[in-house]
């Protein structure tokens, strides 16, 4: 009987940890999407024309 109670408690803890891990994974993916959309895309949009102008200016 004590074994059953311990087993149930352990099983519920494992289930809780699995749920938390899934939520953390979703949070990390959302953070990566935000980082890409908010930081990398605008930086490329700003730096790409500058690089193109510098390359064209250096060639002529």
PDB file of N, CA and C in Angstrom, residues 1-28:
ATOM      1  N   UNK A   1       0.826  -1.201   0.000  1.00  0.00           N
ATOM      2  CA  UNK A   1       0.000   0.000   0.000  1.00  0.00           C
ATOM      3  C   UNK A   1       0.871   1.266   0.000  1.00  0.00           C
ATOM      4  N   UNK A   2       1.920   1.259   0.808  1.00  0.00           N
ATOM      5  CA  UNK A   2       2.832   2.410   0.826  1.00  0.00           C
ATOM      6  C   UNK A   2       3.507   2.554  -0.530  1.00  0.00           C
ATOM      7  N   UNK A   3       3.850   1.403  -1.122  1.00  0.00           N
ATOM      8  CA  UNK A   3       4.481   1.418  -2.441  1.00  0.00           C
ATOM      9  C   UNK A   3       3.557   2.055  -3.475  1.00  0.00           C
ATOM     10  N   UNK A   4       2.273   1.713  -3.422  1.00  0.00           N
ATOM     11  CA  UNK A   4       1.305   2.275  -4.363  1.00  0.00           C
ATOM     12  C   UNK A   4       1.214   3.790  -4.207  1.00  0.00           C
ATOM     13  N   UNK A   5       1.185   4.263  -2.965  1.00  0.00           N
ATOM     14  CA  UNK A   5       1.109   5.708  -2.743  1.00  0.00           C
ATOM     15  C   UNK A   5       2.348   6.409  -3.281  1.00  0.00           C
ATOM     16  N   UNK A   6       3.516   5.823  -3.021  1.00  0.00           N
ATOM     17  CA  UNK A   6       4.758   6.423  -3.531  1.00  0.00           C
ATOM     18  C   UNK A   6       4.778   6.414  -5.051  1.00  0.00           C
ATOM     19  N   UNK A   7       4.322   5.297  -5.619  1.00  0.00           N
ATOM     20  CA  UNK A   7       4.301   5.187  -7.072  1.00  0.00           C
ATOM     21  C   UNK A   7       3.368   6.233  -7.684  1.00  0.00           C
ATOM     22  N   UNK A   8       2.209   6.423  -7.101  1.00  0.00           N
ATOM     23  CA  UNK A   8       1.271   7.443  -7.590  1.00  0.00           C
ATOM     24  C   UNK A   8       1.868   8.838  -7.470  1.00  0.00           C
ATOM     25  N   UNK A   9       2.508   9.121  -6.341  1.00  0.00           N
ATOM     26  CA  UNK A   9       3.114  10.440  -6.150  1.00  0.00           C
ATOM     27  C   UNK A   9       4.213  10.670  -7.172  1.00  0.00           C
ATOM     28  N   UNK A  10       5.031   9.656  -7.399  1.00  0.00           N
ATOM     29  CA  UNK A  10       6.115   9.789  -8.367  1.00  0.00           C
ATOM     30  C   UNK A  10       5.566   9.973  -9.778  1.00  0.00           C
ATOM     31  N   UNK A  11       4.531   9.218 -10.116  1.00  0.00           N
ATOM     32  CA  UNK A  11       3.922   9.331 -11.437  1.00  0.00           C
ATOM     33  C   UNK A  11       3.341  10.726 -11.650  1.00  0.00           C
ATOM     34  N   UNK A  12       2.703  11.281 -10.634  1.00  0.00           N
ATOM     35  CA  UNK A  12       2.132  12.624 -10.792  1.00  0.00           C
ATOM     36  C   UNK A  12       3.242  13.667 -10.922  1.00  0.00           C
ATOM     37  N   UNK A  13       4.355  13.477 -10.199  1.00  0.00           N
ATOM     38  CA  UNK A  13       5.475  14.418 -10.324  1.00  0.00           C
ATOM     39  C   UNK A  13       6.080  14.361 -11.721  1.00  0.00           C
ATOM     40  N   UNK A  14       6.219  13.150 -12.256  1.00  0.00           N
ATOM     41  CA  UNK A  14       6.761  12.994 -13.609  1.00  0.00           C
ATOM     42  C   UNK A  14       5.835  13.651 -14.627  1.00  0.00           C
ATOM     43  N   UNK A  15       4.543  13.450 -14.469  1.00  0.00           N
ATOM     44  CA  UNK A  15       3.579  14.074 -15.378  1.00  0.00           C
ATOM     45  C   UNK A  15       3.670  15.592 -15.310  1.00  0.00           C
ATOM     46  N   UNK A  16       3.795  16.124 -14.108  1.00  0.00           N
ATOM     47  CA  UNK A  16       3.927  17.572 -13.945  1.00  0.00           C
ATOM     48  C   UNK A  16       5.191  18.081 -14.616  1.00  0.00           C
ATOM     49  N   UNK A  17       6.300  17.368 -14.427  1.00  0.00           N
ATOM     50  CA  UNK A  17       7.556  17.788 -15.055  1.00  0.00           C
ATOM     51  C   UNK A  17       7.467  17.734 -16.576  1.00  0.00           C
ATOM     52  N   UNK A  18       6.812  16.707 -17.113  1.00  0.00           N
ATOM     53  CA  UNK A  18       6.646  16.618 -18.563  1.00  0.00           C
ATOM     54  C   UNK A  18       5.826  17.788 -19.085  1.00  0.00           C
ATOM     55  N   UNK A  19       4.769  18.143 -18.380  1.00  0.00           N
ATOM     56  CA  UNK A  19       3.942  19.281 -18.790  1.00  0.00           C
ATOM     57  C   UNK A  19       4.744  20.573 -18.763  1.00  0.00           C
ATOM     58  N   UNK A  20       5.514  20.767 -17.691  1.00  0.00           N
ATOM     59  CA  UNK A  20       6.336  21.978 -17.601  1.00  0.00           C
ATOM     60  C   UNK A  20       7.367  22.022 -18.715  1.00  0.00           C
ATOM     61  N   UNK A  21       7.941  20.891 -19.041  1.00  0.00           N
ATOM     62  CA  UNK A  21       8.946  20.858 -20.106  1.00  0.00           C
ATOM     63  C   UNK A  21       8.323  21.208 -21.452  1.00  0.00           C
ATOM     64  N   UNK A  22       7.119  20.712 -21.723  1.00  0.00           N
ATOM     65  CA  UNK A  22       6.437  21.058 -22.969  1.00  0.00           C
ATOM     66  C   UNK A  22       6.169  22.556 -23.038  1.00  0.00           C
ATOM     67  N   UNK A  23       5.741  23.143 -21.926  1.00  0.00           N
ATOM     68  CA  UNK A  23       5.484  24.584 -21.909  1.00  0.00           C
ATOM     69  C   UNK A  23       6.773  25.363 -22.133  1.00  0.00           C
ATOM     70  N   UNK A  24       7.876  24.915 -21.521  1.00  0.00           N
ATOM     71  CA  UNK A  24       9.162  25.577 -21.719  1.00  0.00           C
ATOM     72  C   UNK A  24       9.591  25.502 -23.180  1.00  0.00           C
ATOM     73  N   UNK A  25       9.370  24.353 -23.806  1.00  0.00           N
ATOM     74  CA  UNK A  25       9.727  24.199 -25.213  1.00  0.00           C
ATOM     75  C   UNK A  25       8.936  25.180 -26.065  1.00  0.00           C
ATOM     76  N   UNK A  26       7.644  25.300 -25.809  1.00  0.00           N
ATOM     77  CA  UNK A  26       6.820  26.250 -26.562  1.00  0.00           C
ATOM     78  C   UNK A  26       7.307  27.673 -26.339  1.00  0.00           C
ATOM     79  N   UNK A  27       7.687  27.998 -25.106  1.00  0.00           N
ATOM     80  CA  UNK A  27       8.163  29.340 -24.789  1.00  0.00           C
ATOM     81  C   UNK A  27       9.466  29.637 -25.526  1.00  0.00           C
ATOM     82  N   UNK A  28      10.364  28.664 -25.591  1.00  0.00           N
ATOM     83  CA  UNK A  28      11.644  28.860 -26.280  1.00  0.00           C
ATOM     84  C   UNK A  28      11.419  29.066 -27.773  1.00  0.00           C
TER      85      UNK A  28
END
